[in-house]
mmCIF file of C-alpha atoms in Angstrom:
data_model
loop_
_atom_site.group_PDB
_atom_site.id
_atom_site.type_symbol
_atom_site.label_atom_id
_atom_site.label_comp_id
_atom_site.label_asym_id
_atom_site.label_seq_id
_atom_site.Cartn_x
_atom_site.Cartn_y
_atom_site.Cartn_z
ATOM 1 C CA MET A 1349 0.008 -0.004 -0.004
ATOM 2 C CA ASP A 1350 1.673 3.201 -1.174
ATOM 3 C CA PHE A 1351 0.719 5.987 1.244
ATOM 4 C CA ARG A 1352 2.389 8.798 -0.671
ATOM 5 C CA THR A 1353 0.322 11.563 -2.192
ATOM 6 C CA PRO A 1354 0.328 11.699 -6.018
ATOM 7 C CA VAL A 1355 2.617 14.722 -6.056
ATOM 8 C CA ALA A 1356 5.017 13.031 -3.646
ATOM 9 C CA ARG A 1357 5.090 10.006 -5.919
ATOM 10 C CA ALA A 1358 5.672 12.238 -8.957
ATOM 11 C CA ARG A 1359 8.547 14.001 -7.198
ATOM 12 C CA GLY A 1360 10.074 10.632 -6.314
ATOM 13 C CA LEU A 1361 9.882 11.148 -2.559
ATOM 14 C CA GLY A 1362 9.957 8.234 -0.136
ATOM 15 C CA ALA A 1363 12.179 5.186 0.127
ATOM 16 C CA ALA A 1364 14.477 4.559 -2.801
ATOM 17 C CA HIS A 1365 14.408 0.724 -2.660
ATOM 18 C CA HIS A 1366 17.851 0.840 -4.206
ATOM 19 C CA GLY A 1367 21.373 0.427 -2.948
ATOM 20 C CA SER A 1368 21.839 -3.102 -1.644
ATOM 21 C CA SER A 1369 23.523 -4.099 -4.911
ATOM 22 C CA HIS A 1370 26.079 -1.350 -4.223
ATOM 23 C CA TRP A 1371 26.755 -2.917 -0.812
ATOM 24 C CA TRP A 1372 27.091 -6.425 -2.224
ATOM 25 C CA LEU A 1373 29.311 -5.452 -5.129
ATOM 26 C CA GLN A 1374 31.595 -3.541 -2.805
ATOM 27 C CA ARG A 1375 32.067 -6.695 -0.708
ATOM 28 C CA ILE A 1376 32.395 -9.031 -3.672
ATOM 29 C CA THR A 1377 34.997 -6.860 -5.380
ATOM 30 C CA ALA A 1378 36.789 -6.645 -2.032
ATOM 31 C CA LEU A 1379 36.923 -10.432 -1.740
ATOM 32 C CA VAL A 1380 38.233 -10.799 -5.290
ATOM 33 C CA LEU A 1381 40.778 -8.066 -4.619
ATOM 34 C CA VAL A 1382 42.261 -9.821 -1.571
ATOM 35 C CA PRO A 1383 44.334 -12.329 -3.613
ATOM 36 C CA LEU A 1384 44.654 -10.003 -6.621
ATOM 37 C CA ALA A 1385 46.012 -7.180 -4.475
ATOM 38 C CA CYS A 1386 48.602 -9.487 -2.866
ATOM 39 C CA TRP A 1387 49.781 -10.487 -6.341
ATOM 40 C CA PHE A 1388 49.764 -6.857 -7.417
ATOM 41 C CA LEU A 1389 51.810 -5.822 -4.367
ATOM 42 C CA SER A 1390 54.575 -8.171 -5.492
ATOM 43 C CA CYS A 1391 54.449 -6.631 -8.986
ATOM 44 C CA LEU A 1392 54.557 -3.110 -7.588
ATOM 45 C CA ALA A 1393 57.590 -3.979 -5.483
ATOM 46 C CA GLN A 1394 59.515 -5.073 -8.578
ATOM 47 C CA LEU A 1395 58.389 -2.186 -10.755
ATOM 48 C CA PRO A 1396 61.229 0.302 -10.091
ATOM 49 C CA ASN A 1397 63.859 -2.272 -11.088
ATOM 50 C CA ALA A 1398 62.130 -3.253 -14.325
ATOM 51 C CA GLU A 1399 63.890 -2.078 -17.466
ATOM 52 C CA TYR A 1400 61.954 -1.557 -20.654
ATOM 53 C CA GLN A 1401 62.742 -4.973 -22.153
ATOM 54 C CA ILE A 1402 61.786 -6.772 -18.943
ATOM 55 C CA ILE A 1403 58.487 -5.016 -18.557
ATOM 56 C CA HIS A 1404 57.705 -5.333 -22.264
ATOM 57 C CA ALA A 1405 58.242 -9.084 -22.044
ATOM 58 C CA TRP A 1406 56.193 -9.215 -18.845
ATOM 59 C CA PHE A 1407 53.183 -7.779 -20.672
ATOM 60 C CA HIS A 1408 53.577 -10.412 -23.405
ATOM 61 C CA ASP A 1409 52.747 -13.170 -20.928
ATOM 62 C CA PRO A 1410 48.958 -13.749 -21.105
ATOM 63 C CA VAL A 1411 48.832 -14.851 -17.459
ATOM 64 C CA ASN A 1412 50.130 -11.440 -16.434
ATOM 65 C CA SER A 1413 47.709 -9.730 -18.805
ATOM 66 C CA VAL A 1414 44.700 -11.521 -17.398
ATOM 67 C CA LEU A 1415 45.756 -10.844 -13.815
ATOM 68 C CA ILE A 1416 46.574 -7.193 -14.364
ATOM 69 C CA LEU A 1417 43.329 -6.632 -16.282
ATOM 70 C CA ALA A 1418 41.346 -8.363 -13.551
ATOM 71 C CA PHE A 1419 43.077 -6.324 -10.884
ATOM 72 C CA MET A 1420 42.729 -3.014 -12.735
ATOM 73 C CA LEU A 1421 39.048 -3.383 -13.506
ATOM 74 C CA THR A 1422 38.070 -4.771 -10.122
ATOM 75 C CA ALA A 1423 40.131 -2.166 -8.260
ATOM 76 C CA LEU A 1424 38.754 0.719 -10.319
ATOM 77 C CA TYR A 1425 35.194 -0.516 -9.801
ATOM 78 C CA HIS A 1426 35.745 -1.000 -6.053
ATOM 79 C CA GLY A 1427 37.313 2.446 -5.896
ATOM 80 C CA ALA A 1428 34.433 4.006 -7.820
ATOM 81 C CA LEU A 1429 31.913 2.562 -5.377
ATOM 82 C CA GLY A 1430 33.985 3.686 -2.429
ATOM 83 C CA LEU A 1431 34.525 7.198 -3.769
ATOM 84 C CA GLN A 1432 30.804 7.478 -4.402
ATOM 85 C CA VAL A 1433 30.114 6.778 -0.736
ATOM 86 C CA ILE A 1434 32.710 9.357 0.342
ATOM 87 C CA LEU A 1435 31.291 12.019 -1.963
ATOM 88 C CA GLU A 1436 27.774 11.299 -0.759
ATOM 89 C CA ASP A 1437 28.995 11.739 2.818
ATOM 90 C CA TYR A 1438 30.536 15.140 2.332
ATOM 91 C CA ILE A 1439 28.653 16.918 -0.449
ATOM 92 C CA HIS A 1440 25.128 17.924 0.413
ATOM 93 C CA THR A 1441 24.130 20.255 -2.399
ATOM 94 C CA ARG A 1442 22.231 17.964 -4.736
ATOM 95 C CA ALA A 1443 23.539 19.277 -8.084
ATOM 96 C CA VAL A 1444 27.180 19.394 -6.943
ATOM 97 C CA LYS A 1445 26.881 15.889 -5.477
ATOM 98 C CA TYR A 1446 25.488 14.354 -8.659
ATOM 99 C CA PHE A 1447 28.018 16.156 -10.780
ATOM 100 C CA ALA A 1448 30.936 15.057 -8.602
ATOM 101 C CA ILE A 1449 29.813 11.438 -8.538
ATOM 102 C CA ALA A 1450 29.275 11.414 -12.301
ATOM 103 C CA LEU A 1451 32.654 13.007 -12.929
ATOM 104 C CA THR A 1452 34.450 10.487 -10.727
ATOM 105 C CA HIS A 1453 32.740 7.565 -12.407
ATOM 106 C CA MET A 1454 33.627 8.930 -15.821
ATOM 107 C CA LEU A 1455 37.252 9.446 -14.831
ATOM 108 C CA LEU A 1456 37.605 5.902 -13.528
ATOM 109 C CA VAL A 1457 35.876 4.413 -16.564
ATOM 110 C CA ALA A 1458 38.242 6.381 -18.795
ATOM 111 C CA ALA A 1459 41.212 5.098 -16.831
ATOM 112 C CA GLY A 1460 39.872 1.541 -17.110
ATOM 113 C CA MET A 1461 39.354 1.753 -20.846
ATOM 114 C CA THR A 1462 42.826 3.219 -21.360
ATOM 115 C CA GLY A 1463 44.404 0.525 -19.213
ATOM 116 C CA VAL A 1464 42.557 -2.303 -20.992
ATOM 117 C CA LEU A 1465 43.508 -0.911 -24.379
ATOM 118 C CA ALA A 1466 47.176 -0.459 -23.497
ATOM 119 C CA THR A 1467 47.434 -3.924 -21.910
ATOM 120 C CA LEU A 1468 45.807 -5.666 -24.876
ATOM 121 C CA TYR A 1469 47.980 -3.684 -27.280
ATOM 122 C CA LEU A 1470 51.084 -4.879 -25.484
ATOM 123 C CA LEU A 1471 49.854 -8.458 -25.351
ATOM 124 C CA PHE A 1472 49.334 -8.629 -29.101
ATOM 125 C CA SER A 1473 52.188 -6.451 -30.240
ATOM 126 C CA ARG A 1474 55.412 -8.041 -31.458
ATOM 127 C CA MET B 1124 22.666 27.815 1.092
ATOM 128 C CA ASN B 1125 22.806 26.099 4.464
ATOM 129 C CA GLN B 1126 25.349 28.090 6.462
ATOM 130 C CA ARG B 1127 24.582 26.763 9.936
ATOM 131 C CA PRO B 1128 27.740 25.889 11.907
ATOM 132 C CA LEU B 1129 28.588 22.264 12.604
ATOM 133 C CA SER B 1130 29.360 21.181 16.152
ATOM 134 C CA PRO B 1131 33.143 20.536 16.304
ATOM 135 C CA HIS B 1132 34.107 16.881 16.147
ATOM 136 C CA LEU B 1133 37.562 16.145 14.772
ATOM 137 C CA GLN B 1134 39.069 19.170 16.463
ATOM 138 C CA ALA B 1135 37.410 18.465 19.850
ATOM 139 C CA TYR B 1136 37.425 14.729 20.525
ATOM 140 C CA ARG B 1137 40.292 12.306 20.549
ATOM 141 C CA LEU B 1138 39.215 9.350 18.459
ATOM 142 C CA PRO B 1139 39.727 5.827 19.810
ATOM 143 C CA ILE B 1140 42.055 3.599 17.854
ATOM 144 C CA THR B 1141 39.234 1.946 15.957
ATOM 145 C CA GLY B 1142 37.943 5.345 14.836
ATOM 146 C CA LEU B 1143 41.389 6.451 13.687
ATOM 147 C CA MET B 1144 41.793 3.279 11.716
ATOM 148 C CA SER B 1145 38.412 3.762 10.076
ATOM 149 C CA LEU B 1146 39.524 7.268 9.030
ATOM 150 C CA THR B 1147 42.823 5.886 7.708
ATOM 151 C CA HIS B 1148 40.910 3.221 5.778
ATOM 152 C CA ARG B 1149 38.961 5.934 4.022
ATOM 153 C CA ILE B 1150 42.062 8.053 3.328
ATOM 154 C CA THR B 1151 44.072 5.099 1.986
ATOM 155 C CA GLY B 1152 41.102 4.270 -0.234
ATOM 156 C CA VAL B 1153 41.159 7.731 -1.788
ATOM 157 C CA VAL B 1154 44.979 7.657 -2.140
ATOM 158 C CA MET B 1155 44.770 4.331 -3.929
ATOM 159 C CA SER B 1156 41.977 5.457 -6.222
ATOM 160 C CA VAL B 1157 44.238 8.252 -7.405
ATOM 161 C CA GLY B 1158 47.064 5.720 -7.631
ATOM 162 C CA ALA B 1159 44.930 3.328 -9.674
ATOM 163 C CA VAL B 1160 44.330 6.034 -12.256
ATOM 164 C CA LEU B 1161 48.080 6.773 -12.338
ATOM 165 C CA LEU B 1162 48.845 3.046 -12.520
ATOM 166 C CA VAL B 1163 47.253 3.007 -15.949
ATOM 167 C CA LEU B 1164 50.225 5.120 -17.048
ATOM 168 C CA VAL B 1165 52.462 2.023 -16.773
ATOM 169 C CA PRO B 1166 51.033 -0.014 -19.679
ATOM 170 C CA VAL B 1167 50.407 3.208 -21.599
ATOM 171 C CA THR B 1168 54.030 4.355 -21.414
ATOM 172 C CA VAL B 1169 55.333 0.856 -22.179
ATOM 173 C CA ALA B 1170 53.078 0.794 -25.269
ATOM 174 C CA ALA B 1171 54.312 4.251 -26.252
ATOM 175 C CA GLY B 1172 57.854 3.013 -26.601
ATOM 176 C CA PRO B 1173 61.152 2.921 -24.702
ATOM 177 C CA GLU B 1174 61.783 6.665 -24.702
ATOM 178 C CA ARG B 1175 58.449 7.445 -23.036
ATOM 179 C CA PHE B 1176 58.775 4.528 -20.672
ATOM 180 C CA ASN B 1177 62.230 5.637 -19.578
ATOM 181 C CA VAL B 1178 60.786 8.896 -18.341
ATOM 182 C CA LEU B 1179 58.524 6.913 -16.033
ATOM 183 C CA HIS B 1180 61.340 4.500 -15.183
ATOM 184 C CA GLU B 1181 63.608 7.332 -14.085
ATOM 185 C CA PHE B 1182 60.883 8.927 -12.066
ATOM 186 C CA LEU B 1183 60.274 5.610 -10.264
ATOM 187 C CA GLN B 1184 63.962 5.295 -9.441
ATOM 188 C CA SER B 1185 64.192 8.835 -8.057
ATOM 189 C CA THR B 1186 63.609 9.593 -4.390
ATOM 190 C CA THR B 1187 60.204 11.140 -5.064
ATOM 191 C CA GLY B 1188 59.251 8.136 -7.155
ATOM 192 C CA HIS B 1189 60.266 5.787 -4.375
ATOM 193 C CA MET B 1190 58.210 7.764 -1.859
ATOM 194 C CA VAL B 1191 55.134 7.729 -4.081
ATOM 195 C CA LEU B 1192 55.494 4.000 -4.660
ATOM 196 C CA TRP B 1193 55.930 3.261 -0.985
ATOM 197 C CA LEU B 1194 53.004 5.462 -0.051
ATOM 198 C CA TRP B 1195 50.939 3.340 -2.419
ATOM 199 C CA ILE B 1196 52.307 0.062 -1.056
ATOM 200 C CA LEU B 1197 51.771 1.003 2.581
ATOM 201 C CA SER B 1198 48.270 2.272 1.796
ATOM 202 C CA LEU B 1199 47.472 -0.997 0.083
ATOM 203 C CA ALA B 1200 48.819 -3.046 3.018
ATOM 204 C CA PHE B 1201 46.766 -1.085 5.530
ATOM 205 C CA HIS B 1202 43.612 -0.997 3.420
ATOM 206 C CA LEU B 1203 43.904 -4.748 2.793
ATOM 207 C CA CYS B 1204 44.294 -5.691 6.453
ATOM 208 C CA HIS B 1205 41.553 -3.354 7.630
ATOM 209 C CA GLY B 1206 39.338 -4.415 4.724
ATOM 210 C CA LEU B 1207 39.643 -8.044 5.837
ATOM 211 C CA ARG B 1208 38.366 -6.962 9.229
ATOM 212 C CA HIS B 1209 35.410 -5.255 7.533
ATOM 213 C CA LEU B 1210 34.623 -8.473 5.706
ATOM 214 C CA LEU B 1211 34.759 -10.341 9.016
ATOM 215 C CA TRP B 1212 32.374 -7.794 10.539
ATOM 216 C CA ASP B 1213 30.043 -8.216 7.588
ATOM 217 C CA ALA B 1214 30.051 -11.939 8.283
ATOM 218 C CA GLY B 1215 29.141 -11.206 11.890
ATOM 219 C CA PHE B 1216 32.395 -11.784 13.769
ATOM 220 C CA GLY B 1217 34.365 -9.569 16.094
ATOM 221 C CA TYR B 1218 31.874 -7.076 17.503
ATOM 222 C CA SER B 1219 32.482 -7.543 21.227
ATOM 223 C CA ARG B 1220 34.359 -4.788 23.062
ATOM 224 C CA GLU B 1221 37.516 -6.797 23.877
ATOM 225 C CA GLN B 1222 37.655 -8.210 20.360
ATOM 226 C CA LEU B 1223 37.454 -4.750 18.796
ATOM 227 C CA THR B 1224 40.564 -3.346 20.394
ATOM 228 C CA ARG B 1225 42.490 -6.593 20.294
ATOM 229 C CA ASN B 1226 41.753 -7.107 16.612
ATOM 230 C CA ALA B 1227 42.689 -3.499 15.878
ATOM 231 C CA VAL B 1228 46.150 -4.133 17.298
ATOM 232 C CA LEU B 1229 46.437 -7.526 15.539
ATOM 233 C CA GLU B 1230 45.504 -5.921 12.296
ATOM 234 C CA LEU B 1231 48.094 -3.168 12.636
ATOM 235 C CA ILE B 1232 50.751 -5.799 13.314
ATOM 236 C CA ALA B 1233 49.622 -7.736 10.227
ATOM 237 C CA CYS B 1234 49.817 -4.571 8.165
ATOM 238 C CA ILE B 1235 53.366 -3.823 9.356
ATOM 239 C CA LEU B 1236 54.454 -7.416 8.761
ATOM 240 C CA LEU B 1237 52.987 -7.340 5.256
ATOM 241 C CA SER B 1238 54.798 -4.107 4.479
ATOM 242 C CA ILE B 1239 58.105 -5.519 5.705
ATOM 243 C CA PHE B 1240 57.515 -8.641 3.640
ATOM 244 C CA VAL B 1241 56.933 -6.570 0.530
ATOM 245 C CA LEU B 1242 60.008 -4.478 1.334
ATOM 246 C CA LEU B 1243 62.129 -7.630 1.479
ATOM 247 C CA PHE B 1244 60.558 -8.904 -1.767
ATOM 248 C CA SER B 1245 61.532 -5.749 -3.618
ATOM 249 C CA PHE B 1246 65.226 -6.409 -3.053
#
C-alpha cells in the first residue's frame, strides 16, 4: 500500500528501494581483490627495477595480462563505489553531489578503458 | 545555502584507535583510487615506446618516485588488512568490546608485517 500523495510519488519522494547491490558489489569486489592485491603488491615492489625490455616481455605473458586486467578493472570498480560513498557523505548540495559522482565515475571508466587498451595492445604487439 | 555551523568533532574529541583506523581506511582508499588512475600510465608508457617509458622509469627510481610508490604500497597493506576486518564484521564476527581493540592491534601488526615482507621482496 503506497501511502504517498500523487505529487510526492511524482517527485520521487519516499524510500528509494535501491542500494543493496552497491553494498554487495563492494564486498564481492573486495573479496576478489584480496588475492589479486597481494599479487599486485609483489608486482609493484619489482616495478622500479624493471627495465623496458623486462616489462615489455612481462606484458607479453597472457597470465600477467589476465591478472593485471582483472586487478585493474576490479580495483577501479571497487574504488568508484567507495569514492561514491565518500562524496555522498561530504557533499550535500544535490547538483554538486550528482556532478561530482558522475565526474568520478567517468574518470575511472576512462582510466579503465585506457588501461585495458594499453594492456591488450602490449599483449598482441610483437 | 545552508550556512549553519557544525558542532566541532575532529578538532574536539580524541578518536579511539578503531575510529582512527576507520579514518585511515577511508584516506588510503582515496589515495589508492588516485594511484589506480596513475597506474594506468604504466602499460600506456610501455606501449608508447622505450623513450616514453624511460621517463617513467627514471621517475620511479628517483627519491620522489620511491616515496610515491611506498606510499601506495603502505596504503594498500593497511587497506587490505583493515578491509579483511570489515569483511569479518560483515560476516558477523568480532563485534564484542575486547575483540574490537584486540583485533585493531592484531590488524596493525599484520599490516606492518605485510609491508616488511613486501620491502624484502623488492630487493
